[in-house]
Short mmCIF file of C-alpha atoms in Angstrom, two decimals:
data_model
loop_
_atom_site.label_atom_id
_atom_site.label_comp_id
_atom_site.label_asym_id
_atom_site.label_seq_id
_atom_site.Cartn_x
_atom_site.Cartn_y
_atom_site.Cartn_z
CA UNK A 11 -4.96 40.54 1.05
CA UNK A 12 -5.22 37.02 0.55
CA UNK A 13 -2.52 35.16 -0.44
CA UNK A 14 -4.22 33.21 -3.27
CA UNK A 15 -5.69 36.48 -4.55
CA UNK A 16 -2.60 38.30 -4.49
CA UNK A 17 -1.48 39.50 -7.81
CA UNK A 18 2.02 38.36 -9.46
CA UNK A 19 3.90 40.03 -12.19
CA UNK A 20 4.46 37.76 -15.30
CA UNK A 21 7.94 37.65 -14.29
CA UNK A 22 7.20 36.27 -10.85
CA UNK A 23 4.47 34.25 -12.09
CA UNK A 24 7.08 32.66 -14.86
CA UNK A 25 9.66 32.11 -12.35
CA UNK A 26 7.33 30.28 -9.91
CA UNK A 27 6.58 27.84 -12.91
CA UNK A 28 9.93 27.50 -14.38
CA UNK A 29 8.77 28.89 -17.84
CA UNK A 30 9.99 31.76 -20.13
CA UNK A 31 8.00 35.20 -19.77
CA UNK A 32 7.72 34.77 -23.64
CA UNK A 33 5.72 31.46 -23.17
CA UNK A 34 3.03 33.09 -21.13
CA UNK A 35 3.12 35.84 -23.40
CA UNK A 36 2.21 33.67 -26.47
CA UNK A 37 -0.48 31.48 -24.47
CA UNK A 38 -2.21 34.82 -23.83
CA UNK A 39 -2.11 35.80 -27.46
CA UNK A 40 -3.50 32.61 -28.94
CA UNK A 41 -6.05 32.51 -26.17
CA UNK A 42 -4.85 29.35 -24.50
CA UNK A 43 -3.88 30.95 -21.01
CA UNK A 44 -4.93 34.66 -19.93
CA UNK A 45 -3.50 36.66 -17.10
CA UNK A 46 -6.15 37.48 -14.30
CA UNK A 47 -5.79 41.30 -14.91
CA UNK A 48 -4.00 43.59 -17.35
CA UNK A 49 -2.99 47.18 -16.45
CA UNK A 50 -4.96 48.96 -18.98
CA UNK A 51 -2.30 51.83 -18.70
CA UNK A 52 0.88 49.82 -19.63
CA UNK A 53 -0.40 46.64 -20.73
CA UNK A 54 1.43 44.55 -17.61
CA UNK A 55 0.02 41.30 -17.44
CA UNK A 56 -0.75 39.86 -13.59
CA UNK A 57 -1.83 36.53 -12.31
CA UNK A 58 -2.61 34.76 -9.10
CA UNK A 59 -1.78 31.63 -7.26
CA UNK A 60 -5.31 30.64 -8.05
CA UNK A 61 -4.21 30.08 -11.95
CA UNK A 62 -1.20 27.98 -10.90
CA UNK A 63 -2.88 24.39 -11.23
CA UNK A 64 -4.24 25.31 -14.59
CA UNK A 65 -1.16 26.31 -15.91
CA UNK A 66 0.80 23.23 -14.85
CA UNK A 67 -1.98 21.03 -16.32
CA UNK A 68 -1.04 22.87 -19.60
CA UNK A 69 2.48 22.74 -19.13
CA UNK A 70 2.22 18.65 -18.31
CA UNK A 71 0.16 18.28 -21.61
CA UNK A 72 2.49 19.98 -23.51
CA UNK A 73 5.49 18.01 -22.24
CA UNK A 74 3.41 15.08 -23.20
CA UNK A 75 3.34 16.29 -26.89
CA UNK A 76 -0.59 16.74 -26.84
CA UNK A 77 -1.24 19.04 -29.89
CA UNK A 78 -1.77 22.57 -29.03
CA UNK A 79 -5.46 22.62 -30.64
CA UNK A 80 -6.61 19.54 -28.38
CA UNK A 81 -5.21 21.55 -25.26
CA UNK A 82 -7.32 24.63 -26.38
CA UNK A 83 -10.53 22.68 -26.81
CA UNK A 84 -9.85 21.11 -23.30
CA UNK A 85 -9.33 24.62 -22.02
CA UNK A 86 -12.64 25.65 -23.37
CA UNK A 87 -14.70 22.64 -22.08
CA UNK A 88 -13.15 21.96 -18.88
CA UNK A 89 -14.68 19.28 -16.67
CA UNK A 90 -14.04 16.15 -14.49
CA UNK A 91 -15.06 13.99 -17.64
CA UNK A 92 -12.97 15.77 -20.36
CA UNK A 93 -10.12 15.86 -18.03
CA UNK A 94 -10.24 12.06 -17.18
CA UNK A 95 -10.76 11.22 -20.93
CA UNK A 96 -7.71 13.24 -21.91
CA UNK A 97 -5.51 11.73 -18.98
CA UNK A 98 -6.63 8.45 -19.88
CA UNK A 99 -5.64 8.68 -23.36
CA UNK A 100 -2.04 10.30 -22.55
CA UNK A 101 -1.70 7.13 -19.86
CA UNK A 102 -2.32 4.56 -22.82
CA UNK A 103 0.41 6.66 -25.01
CA UNK A 104 2.65 6.62 -21.97
CA UNK A 105 2.30 2.64 -21.88
CA UNK A 106 2.97 2.28 -25.39
CA UNK A 107 6.16 4.41 -25.11
CA UNK A 108 7.21 2.47 -22.12
CA UNK A 109 7.10 -0.70 -23.75
CA UNK A 110 8.77 0.71 -26.89
CA UNK A 111 11.67 2.03 -24.62
CA UNK A 112 11.93 -1.27 -22.58
CA UNK A 113 12.28 -3.17 -25.86
CA UNK A 114 15.19 -0.61 -27.13
CA UNK A 115 16.89 -0.88 -23.66
CA UNK A 116 17.09 -4.78 -23.80
CA UNK A 117 18.57 -4.29 -27.21
CA UNK A 118 21.12 -1.98 -25.93
CA UNK A 119 21.75 -4.02 -23.06
CA UNK A 120 22.16 -7.14 -25.53
CA UNK A 121 24.46 -5.32 -27.62
CA UNK A 122 26.66 -4.40 -24.68
CA UNK A 123 26.77 -8.16 -23.77
CA UNK A 124 27.79 -8.90 -27.09
CA UNK A 125 31.02 -6.52 -27.07
CA UNK A 126 31.71 -7.97 -23.61
CA UNK A 127 31.75 -11.18 -25.13
CA UNK A 128 33.90 -10.20 -28.22
CA UNK A 129 36.62 -8.53 -25.90
CA UNK A 130 37.26 -11.96 -24.10
CA UNK A 131 36.19 -14.34 -27.18
CA UNK A 132 38.59 -17.05 -28.05
CA UNK A 133 38.20 -17.83 -31.84
CA UNK A 134 40.01 -21.09 -31.62
CA UNK A 135 37.76 -22.53 -28.98
CA UNK A 136 35.11 -25.48 -29.77
CA UNK A 137 32.67 -25.57 -26.86
CA UNK A 138 29.32 -27.26 -25.95
CA UNK A 139 26.73 -25.12 -25.07
CA UNK A 140 23.17 -25.33 -23.83
CA UNK A 141 20.55 -23.53 -25.93
CA UNK A 142 16.81 -23.04 -25.24
CA UNK A 143 14.02 -23.35 -28.24
CA UNK A 144 14.28 -20.57 -30.64
CA UNK A 145 11.47 -19.88 -33.31
CA UNK A 146 13.14 -18.56 -36.55
CA UNK A 147 11.64 -16.74 -39.72
CA UNK A 148 13.01 -18.78 -42.49
CA UNK A 149 13.41 -18.16 -46.45
CA UNK A 150 14.42 -20.87 -48.77
CA UNK A 151 17.50 -20.28 -50.94
CA UNK A 152 19.73 -21.90 -53.46
CA UNK A 153 23.09 -21.27 -55.31
CA UNK A 154 21.32 -19.25 -57.68
CA UNK A 155 19.39 -17.12 -55.40
CA UNK A 156 20.82 -13.56 -56.05
CA UNK A 157 21.49 -11.25 -52.87
CA UNK A 158 18.69 -9.00 -54.22
CA UNK A 159 16.22 -11.83 -54.33
CA UNK A 160 17.36 -12.92 -50.88
CA UNK A 161 16.75 -9.64 -49.29
CA UNK A 162 13.10 -9.43 -51.05
CA UNK A 163 12.23 -12.71 -49.26
CA UNK A 164 13.64 -11.95 -45.75
CA UNK A 165 11.52 -8.75 -46.18
CA UNK A 166 8.33 -10.34 -47.15
CA UNK A 167 8.55 -13.08 -44.77
CA UNK A 168 9.57 -11.19 -41.65
CA UNK A 169 6.71 -8.95 -42.08
CA UNK A 170 4.50 -11.77 -41.86
CA UNK A 171 5.29 -12.13 -37.97
CA UNK A 172 6.67 -8.85 -36.96
CA UNK A 173 5.76 -5.64 -38.71
CA UNK A 174 7.94 -2.41 -38.34
CA UNK A 175 11.68 -2.01 -37.51
CA UNK A 176 13.55 -5.05 -36.08
CA UNK A 177 16.24 -3.33 -33.45
CA UNK A 178 17.28 -6.89 -31.75
CA UNK A 179 17.04 -9.18 -34.81
CA UNK A 180 19.80 -11.53 -35.84
CA UNK A 181 20.26 -12.70 -39.22
CA UNK A 182 22.02 -15.64 -40.56
CA UNK A 183 22.22 -18.72 -42.81
CA UNK A 184 21.61 -22.32 -42.44
CA UNK A 185 23.35 -25.48 -43.95
CA UNK A 186 22.34 -29.00 -43.47
CA UNK A 187 24.73 -31.22 -41.58
CA UNK A 188 24.38 -33.70 -44.15
CA UNK A 189 25.81 -31.27 -46.71
CA UNK A 190 28.79 -30.57 -44.58
CA UNK A 191 29.61 -34.23 -43.85
CA UNK A 192 29.39 -34.96 -47.60
CA UNK A 193 32.16 -32.03 -47.98
CA UNK A 194 29.55 -29.74 -49.69
CA UNK A 195 30.31 -26.60 -47.35
CA UNK A 196 28.50 -24.02 -49.88
CA UNK A 197 25.33 -25.79 -49.80
CA UNK A 198 23.32 -23.15 -48.01
CA UNK A 199 19.45 -24.01 -48.11
CA UNK A 200 18.01 -21.31 -45.81
CA UNK A 201 18.39 -17.80 -44.36
CA UNK A 202 17.03 -17.20 -40.85
CA UNK A 203 15.89 -14.28 -39.01
CA UNK A 204 16.14 -14.72 -35.20
CA UNK A 205 13.44 -12.37 -33.38
CA UNK A 206 13.67 -12.68 -29.45
CA UNK A 207 10.16 -13.44 -28.05
CA UNK A 208 8.77 -14.76 -31.12
CA UNK A 209 6.16 -17.24 -30.18
CA UNK A 210 5.41 -20.81 -32.16
CA UNK A 211 3.36 -19.99 -35.18
CA UNK A 212 2.95 -22.09 -38.34
CA UNK A 213 5.30 -21.49 -41.15
CA UNK A 214 8.28 -20.81 -38.34
CA UNK A 215 11.45 -23.07 -38.05
CA UNK A 216 12.00 -24.48 -34.70
CA UNK A 217 15.62 -24.58 -33.48
CA UNK A 218 15.47 -27.12 -30.95
CA UNK A 219 16.56 -26.98 -27.33
CA UNK A 220 19.52 -28.93 -26.23
CA UNK A 221 23.12 -29.18 -26.44
CA UNK A 222 25.23 -27.39 -29.47
CA UNK A 223 28.46 -27.41 -30.79
CA UNK A 224 29.75 -23.85 -30.94
CA UNK A 225 32.61 -22.50 -32.71
CA UNK A 226 33.72 -19.07 -34.25
CA UNK A 227 35.36 -18.50 -37.63
CA UNK A 228 37.10 -14.84 -38.55
CA UNK A 229 37.86 -13.91 -41.97
CA UNK A 230 36.59 -13.75 -45.50
CA UNK A 231 34.09 -16.74 -46.71
CA UNK A 232 36.86 -18.80 -48.34
CA UNK A 233 38.43 -20.19 -45.09
CA UNK A 234 34.73 -21.21 -43.72
CA UNK A 235 34.95 -24.80 -45.21
CA UNK A 236 38.36 -25.31 -43.32
CA UNK A 237 36.97 -24.48 -40.20
CA UNK A 238 34.12 -26.74 -40.83
CA UNK A 239 36.80 -29.54 -41.38
CA UNK A 240 38.01 -28.73 -37.93
CA UNK A 241 34.50 -28.68 -36.31
CA UNK A 242 33.83 -31.94 -37.92
CA UNK A 243 37.39 -33.40 -36.73
CA UNK A 244 36.44 -32.36 -33.08
CA UNK A 245 33.25 -33.99 -33.18
CA UNK A 246 34.51 -37.23 -34.35
CA UNK A 247 37.29 -37.08 -31.97
CA UNK A 248 34.83 -36.54 -29.13
CA UNK A 249 32.20 -39.03 -30.25
CA UNK A 250 29.68 -36.23 -30.86
CA UNK A 251 27.00 -37.07 -33.19
CA UNK A 252 25.68 -33.98 -35.12
CA UNK A 253 22.28 -33.32 -36.62
CA UNK A 254 19.98 -30.98 -38.36
CA UNK A 255 21.40 -27.71 -39.53
CA UNK A 256 24.62 -25.68 -38.70
CA UNK A 257 23.31 -22.21 -37.68
CA UNK A 258 25.69 -19.25 -38.66
CA UNK A 259 25.34 -15.72 -37.62
CA UNK A 260 27.60 -12.64 -37.59
CA UNK A 261 28.20 -11.42 -34.04
CA UNK A 262 30.34 -8.19 -34.98
CA UNK A 263 28.80 -6.63 -38.08
CA UNK A 264 28.36 -3.50 -36.04
CA UNK A 265 32.14 -2.92 -35.31
CA UNK A 266 33.76 -5.11 -38.34
CA UNK A 267 35.06 -2.29 -40.87
CA UNK A 268 36.77 -5.09 -43.12
CA UNK A 269 35.62 -8.50 -44.11
CA UNK A 270 38.77 -9.76 -42.79
CA UNK A 271 37.59 -8.84 -39.29
CA UNK A 272 34.10 -10.56 -39.66
CA UNK A 273 33.03 -13.04 -37.08
CA UNK A 274 30.87 -15.86 -37.63
CA UNK A 275 29.21 -17.85 -34.72
CA UNK A 276 28.51 -21.53 -35.84
CA UNK A 277 26.18 -23.50 -33.88
CA UNK A 278 25.31 -27.11 -34.65
CA UNK A 279 22.83 -29.28 -32.63
CA UNK A 280 24.16 -32.43 -31.10
CA UNK A 281 22.07 -35.33 -31.55
CA UNK A 282 21.94 -37.01 -28.23
CA UNK A 283 20.58 -33.78 -26.83
CA UNK A 284 17.50 -33.36 -28.91
CA UNK A 285 14.89 -35.35 -26.76
CA UNK A 286 12.11 -35.22 -29.19
CA UNK A 287 13.57 -34.78 -32.54
CA UNK A 288 9.96 -35.35 -34.22
CA UNK A 289 8.60 -31.96 -32.70
CA UNK A 290 10.58 -30.01 -35.21
CA UNK A 291 7.86 -31.21 -37.91
CA UNK A 292 4.92 -31.23 -35.62
CA UNK A 293 1.92 -28.90 -36.18
CA UNK A 294 2.90 -28.06 -39.80
CA UNK A 295 6.01 -26.41 -38.34
CA UNK A 296 9.28 -26.93 -40.21
#
C-alpha cells in the first residue's frame, strides 16, 4: 500500500503532529478538520499522511492566534490567493509584535543598566558628562500647581506626541539656573517627560547637546537645597558657568521603598559646551 495513503489511527496521527487526540476530535466536531475515514462499526477515526500539511497549516494559524471563524472560512475556500492573503496579514501582525517586543526588550535592558549603575553609584560625586540632544515633552507649573493638576497636564501633553503606554519614559522636573543662583531652590517651573527616540517637533523642549554637571541626591526633598549649594560651590571652584535649567529625575523609583531611599539625578548644562544656544529657541521650539 502506498505510504501516503496508509491510514493512521487518531492516536498515531496526533502523536505525529504533537497534538492531543481530543484536539483532533474537536476539529472534527466543528467541521474544521475531518478524518479521511471513520469506521462505521466503532466510530474510530483514521487519517492519512496526505492530510498532514493541511493540519500543520491549521496548527500554525492557531499558534498565531488567528480567530477560529477565520480559519474555518479559509478551509472552506482554500486557494493560493486566500492563503497568500491570510499569510500576508499574519506577517504584518508579526512585524508589529516584533517592533513592540523589541521596544520592550530595550526598556528592560535599560532598566538593567540602571540597576548596575545604582549598585556602583557614588552619591557624593559631582562629575562632568557628555550628553546628546534630547527632545522633552514639558508642561509649565508654578508653586500653586496641585499634584492632581500636574498629572492632568502631563497626561494631556504627552498624548499629543506618543499615544499609549510609556514603558521607557522618564519623568522629572526643571528649575532655572537663575533661580538656583538666587537661592530660590523651590522655584520649579516645568515638569518634563523624556521619551527615547522622540523627534524634534514644534512645542517640544530641546535639552541641548554638550557637557553637563551631574550630581545625585538621596533623601527627602528638604535636603535638596543643600545639595544645590554644594553644586554651585563646586562649579565656582572649578570656574564652570552653568546655564539654562537644572534637570532632575528620579532614578530608583522602582526599588525605593521609603522617601529616604529616593535618589535624584541632577544635570545642569555648562555654558561653554553649548555651541549654539540660540537653537533652543529656533523654529518655534522652546
